[in-house]
Amino acid sequence: MISTGLARQLRDAGLRWTPASGDRFQIDRAELDAEIFTISELTIEAHQYPTGTVLGFNGTTEWALDSVEVDDTLWLPREDQLRDLLRGAFRRLDRTDDGYRVVIVIDEVEQQHASVSAPEAYGLALLALLERTRA
């Protein structure tokens, strides 16, 4: 799983989230930073309204939380989602002595992004791609 800090950087760089079953997220409040939620039709559902997406909490009385707007959440994309978001820029994932390295190509230039975990390396590569498209 990617770090909260990297998830925030990705969001701030323009990564948008359409909630789907199996997605993990945090409520973007300091007091709930340690809590990770997973969307499931049985417990947390994404409700689409003209005013935006709201995540409804079904049967979570211990939290006394009925719903939260998607803008108040922080998506924690999975490794497969990060790889898919890299699209044609992705070249390969390498195992290194220290962890993992993702190799991408942006503007015909090969870039390497390394981290101790594969998801974090994918996230760093996606961040570079998003920042390039914003420039």
mmCIF file of C-alpha atoms in Angstrom:
data_model
loop_
_atom_site.group_PDB
_atom_site.id
_atom_site.type_symbol
_atom_site.label_atom_id
_atom_site.label_comp_id
_atom_site.label_asym_id
_atom_site.label_seq_id
_atom_site.Cartn_x
_atom_site.Cartn_y
_atom_site.Cartn_z
ATOM 1 C CA MET A 1 0.000 0.000 0.000
ATOM 2 C CA ILE A 2 1.225 3.534 -0.703
ATOM 3 C CA SER A 3 1.880 6.023 2.069
ATOM 4 C CA THR A 4 -0.594 8.699 3.049
ATOM 5 C CA GLY A 5 1.953 11.347 2.042
ATOM 6 C CA LEU A 6 2.312 9.955 -1.476
ATOM 7 C CA ALA A 7 -1.466 9.584 -1.798
ATOM 8 C CA ARG A 8 -1.814 13.292 -0.960
ATOM 9 C CA GLN A 9 0.869 14.225 -3.493
ATOM 10 C CA LEU A 10 -0.919 12.200 -6.187
ATOM 11 C CA ARG A 11 -4.247 13.851 -5.377
ATOM 12 C CA ASP A 12 -2.670 17.310 -5.376
ATOM 13 C CA ALA A 13 -1.015 16.532 -8.736
ATOM 14 C CA GLY A 14 -4.430 15.883 -10.270
ATOM 15 C CA LEU A 15 -5.196 12.187 -9.684
ATOM 16 C CA ARG A 16 -8.975 11.820 -9.495
ATOM 17 C CA TRP A 17 -10.876 8.956 -7.948
ATOM 18 C CA THR A 18 -14.088 7.285 -8.997
ATOM 19 C CA PRO A 19 -14.840 5.016 -6.021
ATOM 20 C CA ALA A 20 -15.361 1.330 -6.780
ATOM 21 C CA SER A 21 -15.757 -1.825 -4.733
ATOM 22 C CA GLY A 22 -12.433 -2.926 -3.267
ATOM 23 C CA ASP A 23 -10.908 0.568 -3.221
ATOM 24 C CA ARG A 24 -9.139 1.626 -0.037
ATOM 25 C CA PHE A 25 -9.253 5.143 1.371
ATOM 26 C CA GLN A 26 -8.754 7.262 4.446
ATOM 27 C CA ILE A 27 -10.907 10.062 5.731
ATOM 28 C CA ASP A 28 -8.670 13.073 5.281
ATOM 29 C CA ARG A 29 -8.666 14.253 8.899
ATOM 30 C CA ALA A 30 -5.698 14.031 11.265
ATOM 31 C CA GLU A 31 -7.681 12.187 13.943
ATOM 32 C CA LEU A 32 -8.540 9.413 11.447
ATOM 33 C CA ASP A 33 -5.147 9.074 9.704
ATOM 34 C CA ALA A 34 -4.587 5.578 11.100
ATOM 35 C CA GLU A 35 -7.941 4.259 9.855
ATOM 36 C CA ILE A 36 -8.121 2.661 6.412
ATOM 37 C CA PHE A 37 -11.520 1.869 4.921
ATOM 38 C CA THR A 38 -12.410 -0.419 2.021
ATOM 39 C CA ILE A 39 -15.405 0.131 -0.219
ATOM 40 C CA SER A 40 -17.717 -2.850 -0.193
ATOM 41 C CA GLU A 41 -21.338 -2.967 -1.225
ATOM 42 C CA LEU A 42 -22.121 -4.476 2.174
ATOM 43 C CA THR A 43 -20.497 -1.820 4.378
ATOM 44 C CA ILE A 44 -19.368 1.250 2.401
ATOM 45 C CA GLU A 45 -21.132 2.216 -0.814
ATOM 46 C CA ALA A 46 -20.404 5.006 -3.263
ATOM 47 C CA HIS A 47 -23.591 7.008 -3.941
ATOM 48 C CA GLN A 48 -23.614 9.266 -7.004
ATOM 49 C CA TYR A 49 -25.597 12.502 -6.648
ATOM 50 C CA PRO A 50 -25.794 15.588 -8.892
ATOM 51 C CA THR A 51 -23.834 17.440 -6.187
ATOM 52 C CA GLY A 52 -21.026 14.833 -6.074
ATOM 53 C CA THR A 53 -20.112 11.416 -4.774
ATOM 54 C CA VAL A 54 -20.851 10.488 -1.169
ATOM 55 C CA LEU A 55 -19.507 7.372 0.545
ATOM 56 C CA GLY A 56 -22.238 5.857 2.713
ATOM 57 C CA PHE A 57 -21.290 3.804 5.780
ATOM 58 C CA ASN A 58 -23.807 1.014 6.329
ATOM 59 C CA GLY A 59 -24.037 -0.450 9.816
ATOM 60 C CA THR A 60 -20.960 1.247 11.268
ATOM 61 C CA THR A 61 -22.520 2.371 14.525
ATOM 62 C CA GLU A 62 -19.194 2.295 16.360
ATOM 63 C CA TRP A 63 -18.057 5.242 14.256
ATOM 64 C CA ALA A 64 -21.367 7.121 14.345
ATOM 65 C CA LEU A 65 -20.542 7.986 10.752
ATOM 66 C CA ASP A 66 -23.271 7.887 8.132
ATOM 67 C CA SER A 67 -21.453 9.237 5.101
ATOM 68 C CA VAL A 68 -18.519 11.300 3.905
ATOM 69 C CA GLU A 69 -18.083 13.288 0.714
ATOM 70 C CA VAL A 70 -15.443 11.865 -1.584
ATOM 71 C CA ASP A 71 -13.655 15.251 -1.499
ATOM 72 C CA ASP A 72 -13.015 14.627 2.221
ATOM 73 C CA THR A 73 -11.276 11.328 1.570
ATOM 74 C CA LEU A 74 -7.867 10.238 0.402
ATOM 75 C CA TRP A 75 -7.709 7.367 -2.094
ATOM 76 C CA LEU A 76 -5.013 4.756 -1.491
ATOM 77 C CA PRO A 77 -4.719 3.106 -4.918
ATOM 78 C CA ARG A 78 -3.609 -0.521 -5.124
ATOM 79 C CA GLU A 79 -0.520 -1.651 -7.012
ATOM 80 C CA ASP A 80 -2.566 -2.848 -9.996
ATOM 81 C CA GLN A 81 -4.453 0.448 -10.164
ATOM 82 C CA LEU A 82 -1.220 2.446 -10.108
ATOM 83 C CA ARG A 83 0.267 0.288 -12.877
ATOM 84 C CA ASP A 84 -2.882 0.713 -14.982
ATOM 85 C CA LEU A 85 -2.774 4.499 -14.500
ATOM 86 C CA LEU A 86 0.763 4.593 -15.923
ATOM 87 C CA ARG A 87 -0.683 3.268 -19.204
ATOM 88 C CA GLY A 88 1.798 3.320 -22.095
ATOM 89 C CA ALA A 89 4.533 5.033 -20.070
ATOM 90 C CA PHE A 90 5.145 1.863 -18.032
ATOM 91 C CA ARG A 91 8.065 -0.312 -19.129
ATOM 92 C CA ARG A 92 8.849 -2.667 -16.255
ATOM 93 C CA LEU A 93 9.098 -3.354 -12.542
ATOM 94 C CA ASP A 94 12.507 -4.547 -11.310
ATOM 95 C CA ARG A 95 13.395 -6.112 -7.973
ATOM 96 C CA THR A 96 16.484 -4.482 -6.441
ATOM 97 C CA ASP A 97 18.594 -5.190 -3.364
ATOM 98 C CA ASP A 98 16.758 -2.385 -1.536
ATOM 99 C CA GLY A 99 13.233 -2.937 -2.861
ATOM 100 C CA TYR A 100 11.695 -2.169 -6.244
ATOM 101 C CA ARG A 101 12.267 0.077 -9.231
ATOM 102 C CA VAL A 102 9.619 1.111 -11.767
ATOM 103 C CA VAL A 103 10.874 2.144 -15.179
ATOM 104 C CA ILE A 104 8.722 4.486 -17.267
ATOM 105 C CA VAL A 105 9.227 6.573 -20.383
ATOM 106 C CA ILE A 106 8.119 10.215 -20.486
ATOM 107 C CA ASP A 107 8.806 12.280 -23.609
ATOM 108 C CA GLU A 108 11.045 9.487 -24.936
ATOM 109 C CA VAL A 109 13.251 9.665 -21.834
ATOM 110 C CA GLU A 110 13.527 6.647 -19.545
ATOM 111 C CA GLN A 111 13.012 7.361 -15.838
ATOM 112 C CA GLN A 112 13.479 5.105 -12.838
ATOM 113 C CA HIS A 113 11.549 5.445 -9.579
ATOM 114 C CA ALA A 114 12.640 3.318 -6.630
ATOM 115 C CA SER A 115 11.225 2.523 -3.206
ATOM 116 C CA VAL A 116 11.199 -0.242 -0.622
ATOM 117 C CA SER A 117 7.737 -1.357 -1.820
ATOM 118 C CA ALA A 118 6.407 -1.952 -5.321
ATOM 119 C CA PRO A 119 3.222 0.107 -4.785
ATOM 120 C CA GLU A 120 5.236 3.098 -3.559
ATOM 121 C CA ALA A 121 7.594 2.836 -6.574
ATOM 122 C CA TYR A 122 4.568 2.743 -8.899
ATOM 123 C CA GLY A 123 3.122 5.750 -7.064
ATOM 124 C CA LEU A 124 6.336 7.744 -7.443
ATOM 125 C CA ALA A 125 6.395 6.950 -11.173
ATOM 126 C CA LEU A 126 2.756 8.025 -11.522
ATOM 127 C CA LEU A 127 3.507 11.239 -9.644
ATOM 128 C CA ALA A 128 6.274 12.031 -12.145
ATOM 129 C CA LEU A 129 3.879 11.363 -15.023
ATOM 130 C CA LEU A 130 1.128 13.541 -13.522
ATOM 131 C CA GLU A 131 3.553 16.371 -12.829
ATOM 132 C CA ARG A 132 4.806 16.199 -16.423
ATOM 133 C CA THR A 133 1.288 16.393 -17.840
ATOM 134 C CA ARG A 134 0.518 19.408 -15.604
ATOM 135 C CA ALA A 135 3.619 21.284 -16.745
#
